[in-house]
Amino acid sequence: MKRTNPNFLNGVPELLVLQLLARQEMYGYELVKAIQDRTSEKLTFGEGCIYPLLHWLEENKQVISRRQEVEGRNRTYYSATPRGKKRLEELSGEWSEVVAGVNLLMGGQHA
Amino acid sequence: MRKIESTAALRRKLIGHGLPAGYVCRAVRELEEHREDLREEAREQGMQGADANRYADEKLGNLGALAKTLCQSMRRSNWWGRHPFFTFCFLPLPAFVMGSFLVALVLGLVGDLYDWWGPKSALSEDDWVDLAIAVKAFYLGLHTAIPFWFCWLARNSFCGYRWALVTSVLFALHGTLHRLSFDIPGFKSKATLTWGYTFETGAGIDPATALVPLVGFALFFVLSRRANQDEVRLRGAAA
C-alpha cells in the first residue's frame, strides 16, 4: 500500500534543518542564517522557532548537541545523527514526489 | 496571546507550566545567546542600544507563542506526552489494580511462609490487629504513590501541572468508589480481605483514600516548584 504523508508540509522545517545539519554542525543562529541565505530569504520566521524543532529532533535522537566555546562565546552546536540522516533520506524522497506531482499538475511551468 | 517581554519572563512561564528546570534553563540560555547574536548583527548594521535590542526582539519573535511551541514540541517527543488523556486519566487505574495485586501476592506468600493462614495460625490476636493496620497502610500507600508517580510522569513528559492535577483529582474520585476491608479472624470465622468497587455512598467511604491524592498533588506542586526555582537559581549563578 502506498504510504501517505498528511503532515508533509509540517515536515518542511525538519527537512531543511536536517539537510543543513547533515553537512556540518551548526548552532541555532547560524542555522537560521543558513536557511535565510540559501533560500534567498524566501523563508522567514520568528528566529526563536528553530529551538523547539531542534530540541524535538534531539529528543528523537535525530540530532545531537554539544557545548563549545568559540571566540569567548559559549554555543550549543547541533549535528545530524545516523538516524537523522536516514530520516532526511525519507523526507527528501517524499519531497521529490510532492514537487514532481505539483509540477505535473501545474503543467511543468514550475519545474 | 499575552506578550512576554523578556527571557526571564519566558523562564518563569515555562517553570510555571511545570517543565523540568534543566530543560527550561537550557532553552532560555540558547535564546539569550541567539538574542546576543542578533544584537551584534544590529550593531554591525549601525544600530545602538535600544534600537539594537528592539531589532533583536523583533527577529526572535513572540516569546509567548514560543513558550507554547516549546511545551508542545517537547510533549510530542514522548509517548506519554502524545497521549496525555489515556496516560493520566486511564492508566492510573490498571496501575492501582496491579499494585494491589502485587501487595496481595506478597502478603499471601509471606503468610504462607510463616503459617499465618492455616487453621492453627501462628498469629496472636494482637498480631492480626497489626497485620490489619499494615494492610491499610499499604492500601493508603498505593493511593499516595500511584498519583504521585503520575504527577512525576506529567512533569517529566513535559505535560505540566495541569495533567498532574487531573490525574490526582481522578484518583481522589476513584478513592471514593473503592473499598478495602480486612477482617481479622473471630472465634469461628477466617480472616477475610475484601477489595472492590461500589457506587454506594455514605458510611463506607474512607475520606483518607479520597484526600491522600489531593494532598499528594499539593505536596508535589510545592516541592516541584521549589526544586525548579532552586535549580534555576543555581544554574543562573553557575552561568
CSV table of C-alpha atoms in Angstrom, one decimal:
chain,number,residue,atom,x,y,z
A,1,MET,CA,0.0,0.0,0.0
A,2,LYS,CA,1.3,3.5,-0.8
A,3,ARG,CA,2.1,5.4,2.3
A,4,THR,CA,0.6,8.9,2.6
A,5,ASN,CA,2.0,11.7,4.5
A,6,PRO,CA,-0.6,14.2,5.5
A,7,ASN,CA,1.9,16.0,7.8
A,8,PHE,CA,4.3,16.6,5.0
A,9,LEU,CA,4.1,20.3,4.8
A,10,ASN,CA,4.6,20.4,8.6
A,11,GLY,CA,7.8,18.4,8.0
A,12,VAL,CA,9.4,21.1,5.8
A,13,PRO,CA,11.3,22.8,8.6
A,14,GLU,CA,12.5,19.3,9.7
A,15,LEU,CA,13.8,18.6,6.2
A,16,LEU,CA,15.6,21.9,5.9
A,17,VAL,CA,17.3,21.6,9.3
A,18,LEU,CA,18.3,18.0,8.8
A,19,GLN,CA,19.7,18.9,5.3
A,20,LEU,CA,21.9,21.6,6.8
A,21,LEU,CA,23.0,19.6,9.9
A,22,ALA,CA,23.8,16.5,7.8
A,23,ARG,CA,26.5,18.6,6.1
A,24,GLN,CA,28.1,20.4,9.1
A,25,GLU,CA,27.4,21.1,12.7
A,26,MET,CA,25.8,24.5,13.4
A,27,TYR,CA,24.4,26.5,16.3
A,28,GLY,CA,20.9,28.0,16.2
A,29,TYR,CA,21.7,31.5,14.9
A,30,GLU,CA,24.0,30.0,12.3
A,31,LEU,CA,21.3,27.6,11.2
A,32,VAL,CA,18.7,30.3,10.8
A,33,LYS,CA,21.1,32.5,8.8
A,34,ALA,CA,22.0,29.5,6.6
A,35,ILE,CA,18.2,28.8,5.9
A,36,GLN,CA,17.7,32.5,5.0
A,37,ASP,CA,20.8,32.8,2.8
A,38,ARG,CA,20.3,29.5,0.9
A,39,THR,CA,16.6,30.2,0.3
A,40,SER,CA,17.3,33.9,-0.7
A,41,GLU,CA,15.3,34.9,2.3
A,42,LYS,CA,12.1,33.4,0.8
A,43,LEU,CA,11.5,31.6,4.1
A,44,THR,CA,11.2,34.0,7.0
A,45,PHE,CA,10.0,33.1,10.5
A,46,GLY,CA,10.5,34.2,14.2
A,47,GLU,CA,14.0,33.0,14.7
A,48,GLY,CA,13.2,31.5,18.2
A,49,CYS,CA,11.1,28.9,16.4
A,50,ILE,CA,14.2,27.0,15.5
A,51,TYR,CA,14.8,25.8,19.1
A,52,PRO,CA,11.5,23.8,19.7
A,53,LEU,CA,12.3,22.0,16.5
A,54,LEU,CA,16.0,21.4,17.4
A,55,HIS,CA,15.0,20.1,20.9
A,56,TRP,CA,12.3,17.9,19.4
A,57,LEU,CA,14.8,16.4,16.9
A,58,GLU,CA,17.3,15.9,19.7
A,59,GLU,CA,14.7,14.1,21.9
A,60,ASN,CA,14.0,11.9,18.9
A,61,LYS,CA,17.8,11.2,18.6
A,62,GLN,CA,17.9,12.7,15.1
A,63,VAL,CA,20.4,15.3,16.1
A,64,ILE,CA,22.9,15.6,19.0
A,65,SER,CA,24.2,18.7,20.6
A,66,ARG,CA,27.4,19.7,22.4
A,67,ARG,CA,28.5,22.9,24.1
A,68,GLN,CA,31.6,24.6,22.8
A,69,GLU,CA,33.4,27.8,23.5
A,70,VAL,CA,34.3,29.8,20.3
A,71,GLU,CA,35.9,33.2,20.5
A,72,GLY,CA,34.8,33.7,24.1
A,73,ARG,CA,31.2,32.8,23.4
A,74,ASN,CA,29.6,29.5,24.6
A,75,ARG,CA,27.4,28.0,22.0
A,76,THR,CA,25.3,24.8,21.5
A,77,TYR,CA,26.3,23.1,18.3
A,78,TYR,CA,24.0,20.6,16.7
A,79,SER,CA,24.8,17.8,14.2
A,80,ALA,CA,22.7,15.1,12.5
A,81,THR,CA,23.0,11.5,13.8
A,82,PRO,CA,22.8,8.4,11.6
A,83,ARG,CA,19.1,8.2,12.5
A,84,GLY,CA,18.6,11.9,11.4
A,85,LYS,CA,20.4,11.2,8.1
A,86,LYS,CA,18.1,8.2,7.5
A,87,ARG,CA,15.1,10.4,8.2
A,88,LEU,CA,16.5,13.1,5.9
A,89,GLU,CA,16.6,10.5,3.1
A,90,GLU,CA,12.9,9.6,3.7
A,91,LEU,CA,11.9,13.3,3.8
A,92,SER,CA,13.9,14.1,0.7
A,93,GLY,CA,12.2,11.3,-1.2
A,94,GLU,CA,8.8,12.4,-0.1
A,95,TRP,CA,9.6,16.0,-1.0
A,96,SER,CA,10.8,15.0,-4.5
A,97,GLU,CA,7.5,13.1,-5.1
A,98,VAL,CA,5.4,16.1,-3.9
A,99,VAL,CA,7.4,18.5,-6.1
A,100,ALA,CA,7.1,16.2,-9.1
A,101,GLY,CA,3.3,15.8,-8.5
A,102,VAL,CA,2.8,19.5,-8.2
A,103,ASN,CA,4.8,20.2,-11.3
A,104,LEU,CA,2.8,17.7,-13.3
A,105,LEU,CA,-0.4,19.4,-12.1
A,106,MET,CA,1.0,22.8,-13.0
A,107,GLY,CA,1.9,21.7,-16.5
A,108,GLY,CA,5.6,21.7,-15.8
A,109,GLN,CA,5.8,25.5,-15.7
A,110,HIS,CA,7.4,25.5,-12.2
A,111,ALA,CA,9.9,22.7,-13.0
B,1,MET,CA,-1.7,35.7,23.1
B,2,ARG,CA,-0.1,37.6,26.0
B,3,LYS,CA,3.2,39.0,25.0
B,4,ILE,CA,6.2,38.0,27.0
B,5,GLU,CA,8.8,40.8,27.2
B,6,SER,CA,12.0,39.1,28.3
B,7,THR,CA,13.7,35.8,28.5
B,8,ALA,CA,13.4,36.0,32.3
B,9,ALA,CA,9.6,36.1,31.9
B,10,LEU,CA,9.8,33.2,29.5
B,11,ARG,CA,11.7,31.2,32.1
B,12,ARG,CA,9.1,32.0,34.7
B,13,LYS,CA,6.3,31.0,32.3
B,14,LEU,CA,8.0,27.7,31.4
B,15,ILE,CA,8.6,26.9,35.1
B,16,GLY,CA,5.0,27.8,35.8
B,17,HIS,CA,3.9,25.3,33.2
B,18,GLY,CA,5.8,22.6,35.2
B,19,LEU,CA,8.6,21.9,32.8
B,20,PRO,CA,11.8,20.4,34.2
B,21,ALA,CA,14.2,23.2,35.3
B,22,GLY,CA,17.1,21.6,33.5
B,23,TYR,CA,15.3,21.9,30.2
B,24,VAL,CA,14.0,25.4,30.9
B,25,CYS,CA,17.5,26.7,31.7
B,26,ARG,CA,18.9,25.2,28.5
B,27,ALA,CA,16.2,26.6,26.3
B,28,VAL,CA,16.4,30.1,27.8
B,29,ARG,CA,20.2,30.0,27.6
B,30,GLU,CA,20.1,29.2,23.9
B,31,LEU,CA,17.6,32.0,23.3
B,32,GLU,CA,19.7,34.5,25.2
B,33,GLU,CA,22.7,33.5,23.1
B,34,HIS,CA,20.7,33.9,19.9
B,35,ARG,CA,19.5,37.3,21.1
B,36,GLU,CA,23.1,38.4,21.7
B,37,ASP,CA,24.0,37.3,18.2
B,38,LEU,CA,21.1,39.3,16.8
B,39,ARG,CA,22.2,42.4,18.8
B,40,GLU,CA,25.6,42.0,17.4
B,41,GLU,CA,24.1,41.8,13.9
B,42,ALA,CA,22.1,45.0,14.6
B,43,ARG,CA,25.3,46.8,15.8
B,44,GLU,CA,27.0,45.8,12.6
B,45,GLN,CA,24.1,47.5,10.7
B,46,GLY,CA,24.8,50.7,12.7
B,47,MET,CA,22.1,50.4,15.4
B,48,GLN,CA,22.9,51.1,19.0
B,49,GLY,CA,21.4,50.5,22.5
B,50,ALA,CA,17.6,50.3,22.5
B,51,ASP,CA,17.3,50.1,18.7
B,52,ALA,CA,19.6,47.1,18.7
B,53,ASN,CA,17.5,45.4,21.4
B,54,ARG,CA,14.3,46.1,19.6
B,55,TYR,CA,15.7,44.7,16.4
B,56,ALA,CA,16.8,41.5,18.3
B,57,ASP,CA,13.4,41.1,20.0
B,58,GLU,CA,11.5,41.5,16.7
B,59,LYS,CA,13.7,39.0,14.9
B,60,LEU,CA,13.4,36.5,17.8
B,61,GLY,CA,9.6,36.5,17.6
B,62,ASN,CA,6.8,36.4,20.1
B,63,LEU,CA,8.1,34.7,23.2
B,64,GLY,CA,4.6,33.9,24.4
B,65,ALA,CA,4.0,31.9,21.3
B,66,LEU,CA,7.5,30.4,21.6
B,67,ALA,CA,6.8,29.2,25.1
B,68,LYS,CA,3.7,27.4,23.9
B,69,THR,CA,5.6,25.8,21.0
B,70,LEU,CA,8.4,24.7,23.3
B,71,CYS,CA,5.9,23.0,25.6
B,72,GLN,CA,4.1,21.4,22.6
B,73,SER,CA,7.2,20.2,20.8
B,74,MET,CA,8.7,18.6,23.9
B,75,ARG,CA,5.3,16.9,24.7
B,76,ARG,CA,5.3,15.5,21.2
B,77,SER,CA,8.7,13.9,21.7
B,78,ASN,CA,7.5,11.2,24.1
B,79,TRP,CA,4.6,8.7,24.1
B,80,TRP,CA,3.1,9.9,27.4
B,81,GLY,CA,3.0,13.5,26.1
B,82,ARG,CA,1.4,12.5,22.8
B,83,HIS,CA,-1.4,10.6,24.7
B,84,PRO,CA,-2.0,12.6,27.9
B,85,PHE,CA,-5.7,11.7,28.1
B,86,PHE,CA,-5.0,8.0,28.0
B,87,THR,CA,-1.9,8.3,30.3
B,88,PHE,CA,-3.3,10.5,33.0
B,89,CYS,CA,-7.0,9.6,33.0
B,90,PHE,CA,-6.9,5.9,32.3
B,91,LEU,CA,-3.5,4.3,33.2
B,92,PRO,CA,-3.6,5.1,36.9
B,93,LEU,CA,-6.5,2.5,37.2
B,94,PRO,CA,-4.6,-0.5,35.9
B,95,ALA,CA,-1.6,0.7,37.8
B,96,PHE,CA,-3.6,0.6,41.0
B,97,VAL,CA,-5.1,-2.9,40.2
B,98,MET,CA,-1.6,-4.2,39.5
B,99,GLY,CA,-0.2,-2.6,42.6
B,100,SER,CA,-3.0,-4.1,44.8
B,101,PHE,CA,-2.4,-7.5,43.2
B,102,LEU,CA,1.3,-7.3,44.0
B,103,VAL,CA,0.7,-6.3,47.6
B,104,ALA,CA,-1.9,-9.2,48.0
B,105,LEU,CA,0.5,-11.6,46.4
B,106,VAL,CA,3.4,-10.7,48.7
B,107,LEU,CA,1.1,-10.8,51.7
B,108,GLY,CA,-0.2,-14.2,50.7
B,109,LEU,CA,3.3,-15.6,50.1
B,110,VAL,CA,4.7,-14.2,53.4
B,111,GLY,CA,1.6,-15.6,55.2
B,112,ASP,CA,2.2,-19.0,53.7
B,113,LEU,CA,5.8,-18.9,54.6
B,114,TYR,CA,5.1,-18.1,58.3
B,115,ASP,CA,1.9,-20.2,58.5
B,116,TRP,CA,-0.4,-17.3,59.2
B,117,TRP,CA,-3.4,-18.5,57.1
B,118,GLY,CA,-3.7,-22.1,58.3
B,119,PRO,CA,-6.3,-23.3,60.8
B,120,LYS,CA,-3.6,-23.1,63.5
B,121,SER,CA,-2.4,-19.6,62.7
B,122,ALA,CA,0.9,-18.6,64.1
B,123,LEU,CA,-0.5,-15.1,64.7
B,124,SER,CA,-1.9,-13.9,68.0
B,125,GLU,CA,-4.9,-11.6,68.2
B,126,ASP,CA,-2.6,-8.6,68.6
B,127,ASP,CA,-0.6,-9.7,65.5
B,128,TRP,CA,-3.8,-9.8,63.5
B,129,VAL,CA,-4.6,-6.3,64.5
B,130,ASP,CA,-1.0,-5.2,63.5
B,131,LEU,CA,-1.5,-7.0,60.2
B,132,ALA,CA,-4.8,-5.2,59.5
B,133,ILE,CA,-3.0,-1.9,60.2
B,134,ALA,CA,-0.2,-2.9,57.8
B,135,VAL,CA,-2.7,-3.8,55.1
B,136,LYS,CA,-4.4,-0.5,55.5
B,137,ALA,CA,-1.1,1.3,55.4
B,138,PHE,CA,-0.2,-0.4,52.1
B,139,TYR,CA,-3.6,0.5,50.7
B,140,LEU,CA,-3.1,4.1,51.6
B,141,GLY,CA,0.4,3.9,50.3
B,142,LEU,CA,-0.9,2.9,46.9
B,143,HIS,CA,-3.3,5.8,46.9
B,144,THR,CA,-0.4,8.1,47.6
B,145,ALA,CA,2.3,6.5,45.4
B,146,ILE,CA,0.3,6.0,42.2
B,147,PRO,CA,-0.9,9.6,41.8
B,148,PHE,CA,2.4,10.9,42.9
B,149,TRP,CA,4.2,8.8,40.3
B,150,PHE,CA,1.8,10.0,37.6
B,151,CYS,CA,2.5,13.6,38.8
B,152,TRP,CA,6.2,13.0,38.4
B,153,LEU,CA,5.5,11.5,34.9
B,154,ALA,CA,3.4,14.6,34.0
B,155,ARG,CA,6.4,16.8,34.8
B,156,ASN,CA,9.0,14.6,33.1
B,157,SER,CA,6.9,14.1,29.9
B,158,PHE,CA,6.5,17.9,29.7
B,159,CYS,CA,2.8,17.7,30.3
B,160,GLY,CA,3.0,20.0,33.3
B,161,TYR,CA,1.0,20.6,36.4
B,162,ARG,CA,-2.4,20.6,34.6
B,163,TRP,CA,-2.3,16.9,33.9
B,164,ALA,CA,-0.8,16.2,37.3
B,165,LEU,CA,-3.8,17.8,38.8
B,166,VAL,CA,-6.2,15.9,36.5
B,167,THR,CA,-4.7,12.6,37.5
B,168,SER,CA,-4.8,13.4,41.2
B,169,VAL,CA,-8.5,14.6,41.1
B,170,LEU,CA,-9.5,11.5,39.2
B,171,PHE,CA,-7.6,9.3,41.7
B,172,ALA,CA,-9.3,11.1,44.5
B,173,LEU,CA,-12.7,10.3,42.9
B,174,HIS,CA,-11.6,6.7,42.5
B,175,GLY,CA,-10.8,6.7,46.2
B,176,THR,CA,-14.5,7.4,47.0
B,177,LEU,CA,-15.6,4.4,45.0
B,178,HIS,CA,-13.1,1.9,46.1
B,179,ARG,CA,-13.3,-0.1,49.3
B,180,LEU,CA,-11.0,-2.4,51.2
B,181,SER,CA,-11.7,-4.2,54.4
B,182,PHE,CA,-9.6,-6.7,56.2
B,183,ASP,CA,-11.5,-8.6,58.9
B,184,ILE,CA,-9.4,-10.4,61.5
B,185,PRO,CA,-10.5,-13.9,62.3
B,186,GLY,CA,-13.0,-14.4,65.1
B,187,PHE,CA,-13.8,-17.5,67.2
B,188,LYS,CA,-15.1,-19.4,64.2
B,189,SER,CA,-14.5,-17.2,61.1
B,190,LYS,CA,-11.4,-16.9,59.0
B,191,ALA,CA,-9.6,-13.7,58.1
B,192,THR,CA,-11.2,-12.1,55.0
B,193,LEU,CA,-9.8,-9.4,52.7
B,194,THR,CA,-12.4,-7.6,50.6
B,195,TRP,CA,-11.3,-5.4,47.7
B,196,GLY,CA,-13.6,-3.8,45.1
B,197,TYR,CA,-15.7,-1.0,43.8
B,198,THR,CA,-19.2,0.2,44.9
B,199,PHE,CA,-21.4,3.0,43.9
B,200,GLU,CA,-23.0,3.1,47.3
B,201,THR,CA,-22.3,6.4,49.0
B,202,GLY,CA,-22.3,7.1,52.7
B,203,ALA,CA,-20.7,5.3,55.6
B,204,GLY,CA,-18.4,3.1,53.5
B,205,ILE,CA,-16.3,6.0,52.1
B,206,ASP,CA,-12.9,6.3,53.5
B,207,PRO,CA,-12.1,10.1,53.5
B,208,ALA,CA,-8.4,9.3,53.7
B,209,THR,CA,-8.3,7.5,50.3
B,210,ALA,CA,-10.1,10.4,48.7
B,211,LEU,CA,-7.9,13.1,50.3
B,212,VAL,CA,-4.5,11.5,50.1
B,213,PRO,CA,-4.1,12.0,46.2
B,214,LEU,CA,-5.1,15.7,46.6
B,215,VAL,CA,-2.7,16.2,49.5
B,216,GLY,CA,-0.1,14.4,47.4
B,217,PHE,CA,-0.6,16.7,44.5
B,218,ALA,CA,-0.4,19.8,46.7
B,219,LEU,CA,2.9,18.5,48.1
B,220,PHE,CA,4.2,17.6,44.7
B,221,PHE,CA,3.3,21.1,43.3
B,222,VAL,CA,5.0,22.9,46.2
B,223,LEU,CA,8.2,20.7,46.2
B,224,SER,CA,8.5,20.6,42.5
B,225,ARG,CA,8.2,24.4,42.1
B,226,ARG,CA,10.6,25.0,44.9
B,227,ALA,CA,13.1,22.5,43.4
B,228,ASN,CA,12.7,24.0,39.9
B,229,GLN,CA,13.3,27.6,41.2
B,230,ASP,CA,16.3,26.5,43.3
B,231,GLU,CA,17.8,24.7,40.2
B,232,VAL,CA,17.2,27.7,38.0
B,233,ARG,CA,18.9,30.0,40.7
B,234,LEU,CA,21.9,27.6,40.9
B,235,ARG,CA,22.3,27.3,37.2
B,236,GLY,CA,21.9,31.0,36.8
B,237,ALA,CA,24.7,31.5,39.4
B,238,ALA,CA,26.9,29.0,37.7
B,239,ALA,CA,26.4,30.6,34.4
